[in-house]
JSON list of C-alpha atoms in Angstrom, two decimals:
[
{"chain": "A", "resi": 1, "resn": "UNK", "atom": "CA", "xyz": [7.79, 19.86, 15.66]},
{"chain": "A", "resi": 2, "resn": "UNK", "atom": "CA", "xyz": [6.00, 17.04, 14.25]},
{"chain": "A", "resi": 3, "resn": "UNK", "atom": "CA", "xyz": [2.47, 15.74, 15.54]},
{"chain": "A", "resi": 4, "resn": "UNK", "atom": "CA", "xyz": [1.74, 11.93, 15.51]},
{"chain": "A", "resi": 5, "resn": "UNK", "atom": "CA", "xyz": [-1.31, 10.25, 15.39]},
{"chain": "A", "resi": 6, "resn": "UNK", "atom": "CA", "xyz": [-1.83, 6.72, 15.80]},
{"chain": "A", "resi": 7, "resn": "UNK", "atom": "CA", "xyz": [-4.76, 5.20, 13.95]},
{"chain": "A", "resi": 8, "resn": "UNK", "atom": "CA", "xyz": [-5.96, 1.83, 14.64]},
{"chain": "A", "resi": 9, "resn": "UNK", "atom": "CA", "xyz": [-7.92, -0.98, 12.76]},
{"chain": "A", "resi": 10, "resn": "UNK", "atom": "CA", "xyz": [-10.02, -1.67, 15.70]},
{"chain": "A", "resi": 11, "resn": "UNK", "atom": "CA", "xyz": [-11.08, 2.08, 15.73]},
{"chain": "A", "resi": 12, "resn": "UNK", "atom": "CA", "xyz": [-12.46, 2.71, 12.29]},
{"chain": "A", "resi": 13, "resn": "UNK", "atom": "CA", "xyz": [-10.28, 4.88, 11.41]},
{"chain": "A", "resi": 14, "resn": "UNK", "atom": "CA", "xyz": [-11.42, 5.72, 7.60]},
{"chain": "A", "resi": 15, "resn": "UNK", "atom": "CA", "xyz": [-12.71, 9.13, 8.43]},
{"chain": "A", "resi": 16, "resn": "UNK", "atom": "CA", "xyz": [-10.16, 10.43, 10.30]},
{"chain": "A", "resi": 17, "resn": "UNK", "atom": "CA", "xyz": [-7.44, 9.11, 7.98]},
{"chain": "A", "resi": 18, "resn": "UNK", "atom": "CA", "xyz": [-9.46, 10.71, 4.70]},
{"chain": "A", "resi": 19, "resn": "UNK", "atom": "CA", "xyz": [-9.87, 13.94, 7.13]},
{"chain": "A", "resi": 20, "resn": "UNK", "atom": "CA", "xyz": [-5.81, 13.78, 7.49]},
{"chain": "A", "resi": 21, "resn": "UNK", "atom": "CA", "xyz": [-5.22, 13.29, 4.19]},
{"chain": "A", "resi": 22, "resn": "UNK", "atom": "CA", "xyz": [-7.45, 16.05, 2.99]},
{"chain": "A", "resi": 23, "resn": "UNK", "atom": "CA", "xyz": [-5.50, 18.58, 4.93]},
{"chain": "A", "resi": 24, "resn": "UNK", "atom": "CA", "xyz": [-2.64, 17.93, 3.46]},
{"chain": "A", "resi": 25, "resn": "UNK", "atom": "CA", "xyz": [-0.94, 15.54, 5.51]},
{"chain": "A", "resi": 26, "resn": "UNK", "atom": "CA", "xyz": [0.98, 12.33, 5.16]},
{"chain": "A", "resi": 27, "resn": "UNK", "atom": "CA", "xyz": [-0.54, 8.49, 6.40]},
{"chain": "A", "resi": 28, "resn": "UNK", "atom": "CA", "xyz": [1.76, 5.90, 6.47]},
{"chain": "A", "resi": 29, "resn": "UNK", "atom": "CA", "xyz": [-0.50, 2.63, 5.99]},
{"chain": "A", "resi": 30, "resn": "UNK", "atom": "CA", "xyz": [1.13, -0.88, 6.62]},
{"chain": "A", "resi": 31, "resn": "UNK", "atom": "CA", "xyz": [-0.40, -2.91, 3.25]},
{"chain": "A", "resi": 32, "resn": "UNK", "atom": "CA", "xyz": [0.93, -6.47, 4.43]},
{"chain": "A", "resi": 33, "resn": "UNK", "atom": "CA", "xyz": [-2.33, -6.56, 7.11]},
{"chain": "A", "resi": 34, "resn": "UNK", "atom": "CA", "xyz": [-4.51, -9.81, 7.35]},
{"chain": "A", "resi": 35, "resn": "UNK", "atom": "CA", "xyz": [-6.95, -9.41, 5.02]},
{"chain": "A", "resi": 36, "resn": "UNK", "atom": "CA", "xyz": [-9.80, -10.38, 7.61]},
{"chain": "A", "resi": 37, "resn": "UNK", "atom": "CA", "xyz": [-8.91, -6.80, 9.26]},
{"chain": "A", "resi": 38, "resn": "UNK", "atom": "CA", "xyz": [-9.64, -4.72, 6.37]},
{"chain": "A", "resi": 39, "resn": "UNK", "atom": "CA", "xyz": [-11.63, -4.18, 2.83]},
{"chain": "A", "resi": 40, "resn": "UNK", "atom": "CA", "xyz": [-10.38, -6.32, 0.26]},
{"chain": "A", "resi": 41, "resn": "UNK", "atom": "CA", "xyz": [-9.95, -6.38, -3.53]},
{"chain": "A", "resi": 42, "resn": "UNK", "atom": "CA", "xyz": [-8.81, -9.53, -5.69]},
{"chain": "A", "resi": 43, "resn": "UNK", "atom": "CA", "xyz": [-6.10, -9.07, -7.39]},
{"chain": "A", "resi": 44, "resn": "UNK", "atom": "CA", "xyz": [-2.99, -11.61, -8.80]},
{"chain": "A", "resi": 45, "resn": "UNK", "atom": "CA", "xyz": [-0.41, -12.20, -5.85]},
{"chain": "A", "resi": 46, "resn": "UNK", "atom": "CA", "xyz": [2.43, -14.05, -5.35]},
{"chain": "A", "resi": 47, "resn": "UNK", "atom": "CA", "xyz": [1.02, -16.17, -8.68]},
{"chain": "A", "resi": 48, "resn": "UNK", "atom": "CA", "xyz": [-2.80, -16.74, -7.64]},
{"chain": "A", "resi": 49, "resn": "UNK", "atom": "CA", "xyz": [-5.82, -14.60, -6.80]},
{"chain": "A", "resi": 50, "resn": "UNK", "atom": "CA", "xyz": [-6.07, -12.79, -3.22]},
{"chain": "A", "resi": 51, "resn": "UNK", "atom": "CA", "xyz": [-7.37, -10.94, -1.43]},
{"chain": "A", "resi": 52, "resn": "UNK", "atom": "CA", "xyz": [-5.66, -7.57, -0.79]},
{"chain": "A", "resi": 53, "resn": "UNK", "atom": "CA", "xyz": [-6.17, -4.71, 0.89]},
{"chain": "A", "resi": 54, "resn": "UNK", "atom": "CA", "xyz": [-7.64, -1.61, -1.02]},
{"chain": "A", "resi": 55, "resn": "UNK", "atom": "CA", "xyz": [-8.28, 0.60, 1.71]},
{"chain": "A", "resi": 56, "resn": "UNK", "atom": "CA", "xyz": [-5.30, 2.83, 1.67]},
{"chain": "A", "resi": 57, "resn": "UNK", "atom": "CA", "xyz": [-5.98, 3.28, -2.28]},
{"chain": "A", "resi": 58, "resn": "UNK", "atom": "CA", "xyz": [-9.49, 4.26, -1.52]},
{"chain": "A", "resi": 59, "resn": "UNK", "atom": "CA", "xyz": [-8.68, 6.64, 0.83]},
{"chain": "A", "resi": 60, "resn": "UNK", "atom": "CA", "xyz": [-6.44, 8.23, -1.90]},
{"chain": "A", "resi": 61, "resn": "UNK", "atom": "CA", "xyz": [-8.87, 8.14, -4.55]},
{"chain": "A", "resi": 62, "resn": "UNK", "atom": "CA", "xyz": [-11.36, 9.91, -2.42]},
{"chain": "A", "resi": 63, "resn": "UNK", "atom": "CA", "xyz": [-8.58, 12.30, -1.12]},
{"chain": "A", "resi": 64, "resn": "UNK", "atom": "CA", "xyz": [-6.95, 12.71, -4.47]},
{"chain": "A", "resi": 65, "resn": "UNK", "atom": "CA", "xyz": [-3.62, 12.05, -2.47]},
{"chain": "A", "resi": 66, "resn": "UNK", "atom": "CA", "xyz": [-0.60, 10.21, -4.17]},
{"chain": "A", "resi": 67, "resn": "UNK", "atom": "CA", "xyz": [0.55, 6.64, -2.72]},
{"chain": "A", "resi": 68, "resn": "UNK", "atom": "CA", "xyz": [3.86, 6.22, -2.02]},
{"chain": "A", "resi": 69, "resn": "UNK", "atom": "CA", "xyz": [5.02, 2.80, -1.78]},
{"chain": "A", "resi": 70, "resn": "UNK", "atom": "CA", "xyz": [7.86, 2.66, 0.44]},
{"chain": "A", "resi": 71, "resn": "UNK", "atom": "CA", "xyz": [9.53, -0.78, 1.65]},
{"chain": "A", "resi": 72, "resn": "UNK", "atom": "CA", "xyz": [11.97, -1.08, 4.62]},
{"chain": "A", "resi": 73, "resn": "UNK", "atom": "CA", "xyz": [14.55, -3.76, 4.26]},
{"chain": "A", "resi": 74, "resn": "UNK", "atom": "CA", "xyz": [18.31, -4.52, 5.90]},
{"chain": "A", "resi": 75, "resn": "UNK", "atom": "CA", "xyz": [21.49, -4.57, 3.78]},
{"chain": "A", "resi": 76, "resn": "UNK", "atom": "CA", "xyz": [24.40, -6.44, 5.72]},
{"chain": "A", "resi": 77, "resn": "UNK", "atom": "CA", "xyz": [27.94, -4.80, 5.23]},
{"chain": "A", "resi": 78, "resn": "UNK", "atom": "CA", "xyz": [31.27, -5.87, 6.05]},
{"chain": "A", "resi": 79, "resn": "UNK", "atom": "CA", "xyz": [30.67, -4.95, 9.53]},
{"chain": "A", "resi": 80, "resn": "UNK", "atom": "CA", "xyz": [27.09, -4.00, 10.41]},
{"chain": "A", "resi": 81, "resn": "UNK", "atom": "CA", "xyz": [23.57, -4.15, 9.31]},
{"chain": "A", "resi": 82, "resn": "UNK", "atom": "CA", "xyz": [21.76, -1.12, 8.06]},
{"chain": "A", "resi": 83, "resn": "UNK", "atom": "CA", "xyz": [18.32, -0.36, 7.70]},
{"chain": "A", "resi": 84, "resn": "UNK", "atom": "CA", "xyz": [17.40, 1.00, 4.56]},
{"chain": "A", "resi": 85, "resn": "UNK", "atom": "CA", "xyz": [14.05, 2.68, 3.13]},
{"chain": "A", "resi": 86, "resn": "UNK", "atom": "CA", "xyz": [13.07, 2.48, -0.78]},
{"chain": "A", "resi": 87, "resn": "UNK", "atom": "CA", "xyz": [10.89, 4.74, -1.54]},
{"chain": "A", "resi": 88, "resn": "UNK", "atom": "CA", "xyz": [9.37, 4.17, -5.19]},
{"chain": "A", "resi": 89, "resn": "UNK", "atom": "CA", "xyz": [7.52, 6.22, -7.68]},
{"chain": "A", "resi": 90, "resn": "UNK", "atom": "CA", "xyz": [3.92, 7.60, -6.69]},
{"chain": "A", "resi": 91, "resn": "UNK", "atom": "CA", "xyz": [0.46, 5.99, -7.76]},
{"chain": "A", "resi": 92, "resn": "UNK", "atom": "CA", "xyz": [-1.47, 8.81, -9.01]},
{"chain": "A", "resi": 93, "resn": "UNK", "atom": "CA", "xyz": [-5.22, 8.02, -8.46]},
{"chain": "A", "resi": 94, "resn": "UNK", "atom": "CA", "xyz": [-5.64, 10.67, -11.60]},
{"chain": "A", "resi": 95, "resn": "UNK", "atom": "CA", "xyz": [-3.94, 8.11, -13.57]},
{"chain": "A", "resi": 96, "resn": "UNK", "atom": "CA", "xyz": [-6.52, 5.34, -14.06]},
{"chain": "A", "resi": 97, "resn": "UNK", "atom": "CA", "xyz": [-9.56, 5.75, -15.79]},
{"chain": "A", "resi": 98, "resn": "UNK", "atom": "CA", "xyz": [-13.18, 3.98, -14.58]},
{"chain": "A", "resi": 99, "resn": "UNK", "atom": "CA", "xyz": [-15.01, 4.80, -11.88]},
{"chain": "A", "resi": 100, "resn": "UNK", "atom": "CA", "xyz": [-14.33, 4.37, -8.37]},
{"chain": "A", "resi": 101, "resn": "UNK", "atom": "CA", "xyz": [-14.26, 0.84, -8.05]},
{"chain": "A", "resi": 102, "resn": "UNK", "atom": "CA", "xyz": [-12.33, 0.52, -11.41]},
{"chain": "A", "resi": 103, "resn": "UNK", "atom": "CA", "xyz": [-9.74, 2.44, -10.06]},
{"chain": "A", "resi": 104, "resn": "UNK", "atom": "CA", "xyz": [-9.67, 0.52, -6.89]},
{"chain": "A", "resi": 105, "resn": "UNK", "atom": "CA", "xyz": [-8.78, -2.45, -8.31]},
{"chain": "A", "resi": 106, "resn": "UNK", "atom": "CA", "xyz": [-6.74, -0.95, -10.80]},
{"chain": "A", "resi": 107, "resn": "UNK", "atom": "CA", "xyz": [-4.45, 0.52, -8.23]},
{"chain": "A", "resi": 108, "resn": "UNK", "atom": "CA", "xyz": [-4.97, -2.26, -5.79]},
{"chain": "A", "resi": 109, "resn": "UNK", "atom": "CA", "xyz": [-3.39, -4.54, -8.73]},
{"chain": "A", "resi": 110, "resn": "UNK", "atom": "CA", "xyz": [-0.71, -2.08, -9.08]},
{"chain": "A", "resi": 111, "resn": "UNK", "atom": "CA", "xyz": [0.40, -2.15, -5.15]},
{"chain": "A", "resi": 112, "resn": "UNK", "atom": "CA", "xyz": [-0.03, -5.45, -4.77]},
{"chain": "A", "resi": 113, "resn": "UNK", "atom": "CA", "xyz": [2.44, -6.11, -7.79]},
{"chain": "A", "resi": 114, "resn": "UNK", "atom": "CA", "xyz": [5.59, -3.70, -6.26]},
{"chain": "A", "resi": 115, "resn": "UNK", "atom": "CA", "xyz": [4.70, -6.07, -2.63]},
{"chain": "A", "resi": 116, "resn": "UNK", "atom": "CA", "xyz": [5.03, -9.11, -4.11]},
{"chain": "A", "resi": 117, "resn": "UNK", "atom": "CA", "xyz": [8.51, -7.75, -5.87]},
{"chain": "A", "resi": 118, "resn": "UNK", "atom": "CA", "xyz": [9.77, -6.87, -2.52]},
{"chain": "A", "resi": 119, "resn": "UNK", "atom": "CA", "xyz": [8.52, -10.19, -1.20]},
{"chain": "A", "resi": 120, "resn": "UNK", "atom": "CA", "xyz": [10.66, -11.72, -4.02]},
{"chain": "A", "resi": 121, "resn": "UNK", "atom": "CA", "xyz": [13.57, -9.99, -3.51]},
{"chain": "A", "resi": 122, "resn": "UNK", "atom": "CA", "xyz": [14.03, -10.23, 0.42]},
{"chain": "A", "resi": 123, "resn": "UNK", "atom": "CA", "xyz": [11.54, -13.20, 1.21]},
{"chain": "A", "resi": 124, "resn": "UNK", "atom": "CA", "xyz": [13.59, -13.29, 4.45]},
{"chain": "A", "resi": 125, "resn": "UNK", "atom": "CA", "xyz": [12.82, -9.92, 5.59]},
{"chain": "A", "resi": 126, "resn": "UNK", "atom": "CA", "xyz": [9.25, -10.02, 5.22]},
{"chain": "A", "resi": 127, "resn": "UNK", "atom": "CA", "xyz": [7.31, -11.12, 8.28]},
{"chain": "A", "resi": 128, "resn": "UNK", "atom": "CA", "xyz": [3.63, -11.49, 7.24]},
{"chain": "A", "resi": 129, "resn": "UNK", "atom": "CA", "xyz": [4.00, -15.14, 5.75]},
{"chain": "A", "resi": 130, "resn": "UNK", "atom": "CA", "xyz": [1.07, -16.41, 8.24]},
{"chain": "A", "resi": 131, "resn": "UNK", "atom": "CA", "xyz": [-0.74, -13.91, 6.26]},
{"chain": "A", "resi": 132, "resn": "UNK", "atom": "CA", "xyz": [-0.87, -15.28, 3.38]},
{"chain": "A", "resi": 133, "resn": "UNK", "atom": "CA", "xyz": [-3.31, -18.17, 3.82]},
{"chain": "A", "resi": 134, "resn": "UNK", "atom": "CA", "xyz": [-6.19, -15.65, 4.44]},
{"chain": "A", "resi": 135, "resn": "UNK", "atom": "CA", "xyz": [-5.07, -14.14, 1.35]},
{"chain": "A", "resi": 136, "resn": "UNK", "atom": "CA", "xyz": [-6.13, -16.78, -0.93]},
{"chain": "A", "resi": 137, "resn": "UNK", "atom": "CA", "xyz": [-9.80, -17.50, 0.97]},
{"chain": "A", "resi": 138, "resn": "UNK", "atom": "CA", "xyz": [-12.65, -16.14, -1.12]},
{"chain": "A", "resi": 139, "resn": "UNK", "atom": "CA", "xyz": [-15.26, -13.76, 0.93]}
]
């Protein structure tokens, strides 16, 4: 009973995504993305300055949708692997004061902090490490 869309990069996708979000619906938005692929904001990462993306926090400021950082990571047991899913507290858009782009960054600082703690904690889960040297190029 559930309808999936598929938004890609290479399709522009803001509008649509804002339009889903506006009705009400949920976007799952991948955050660990090549930064050459998507709007930027520098921010401190992984102990430098980077570029990271601030499109999904955008499109929640303009929606006035939460973000819900969510990371998906394996746990080994005695006799199996399982996949689990953290999800963390909300970013509330309604939280930060400033204008648009103060808020961008704001909450763009605030993502890219709880990534880099995941990255820390399970550096040998995460599978965007040829990532990171666009990261630190200035635009």
């Amino acid at each position: 009973g559930i309808s999936l869309s598929i938004l890609r990069l290479r399709d522009k996708p803001g509008m649509a995504a804002l339009q889903t979000l506006r009705a009400g619906n949920l976007l799952f938005v991948l955050c660990d993305v090549d930064p050459s692929f998507v709007k930027t904001s520098r921010v401190p990462f992984l102990g430098e300055s980077a570029d990271f993306p601030c499109g999904p926090l955008e499109l929640a400021i303009a929606s006035k949708a939460l973000v819900v950082p969510m990371v998906v990571f394996q746990e080994r047991g005695v006799d199996r692997e399982t996949h689990v899913v953290k999800i963390l507290s909300p970013i509330d858009a309604q939280a930060y004061g400033g204008d648009f782009a103060d808020k961008t960054a704001s909450m763009t600082a605030c993502l890219a902090k709880t990534v880099e703690g995941w990255i820390r904690q399970f550096p040998e889960q995460w599978q965007m490490w040829a990532v990171v040297p666009n990261m630190w190029k200035s635009s």
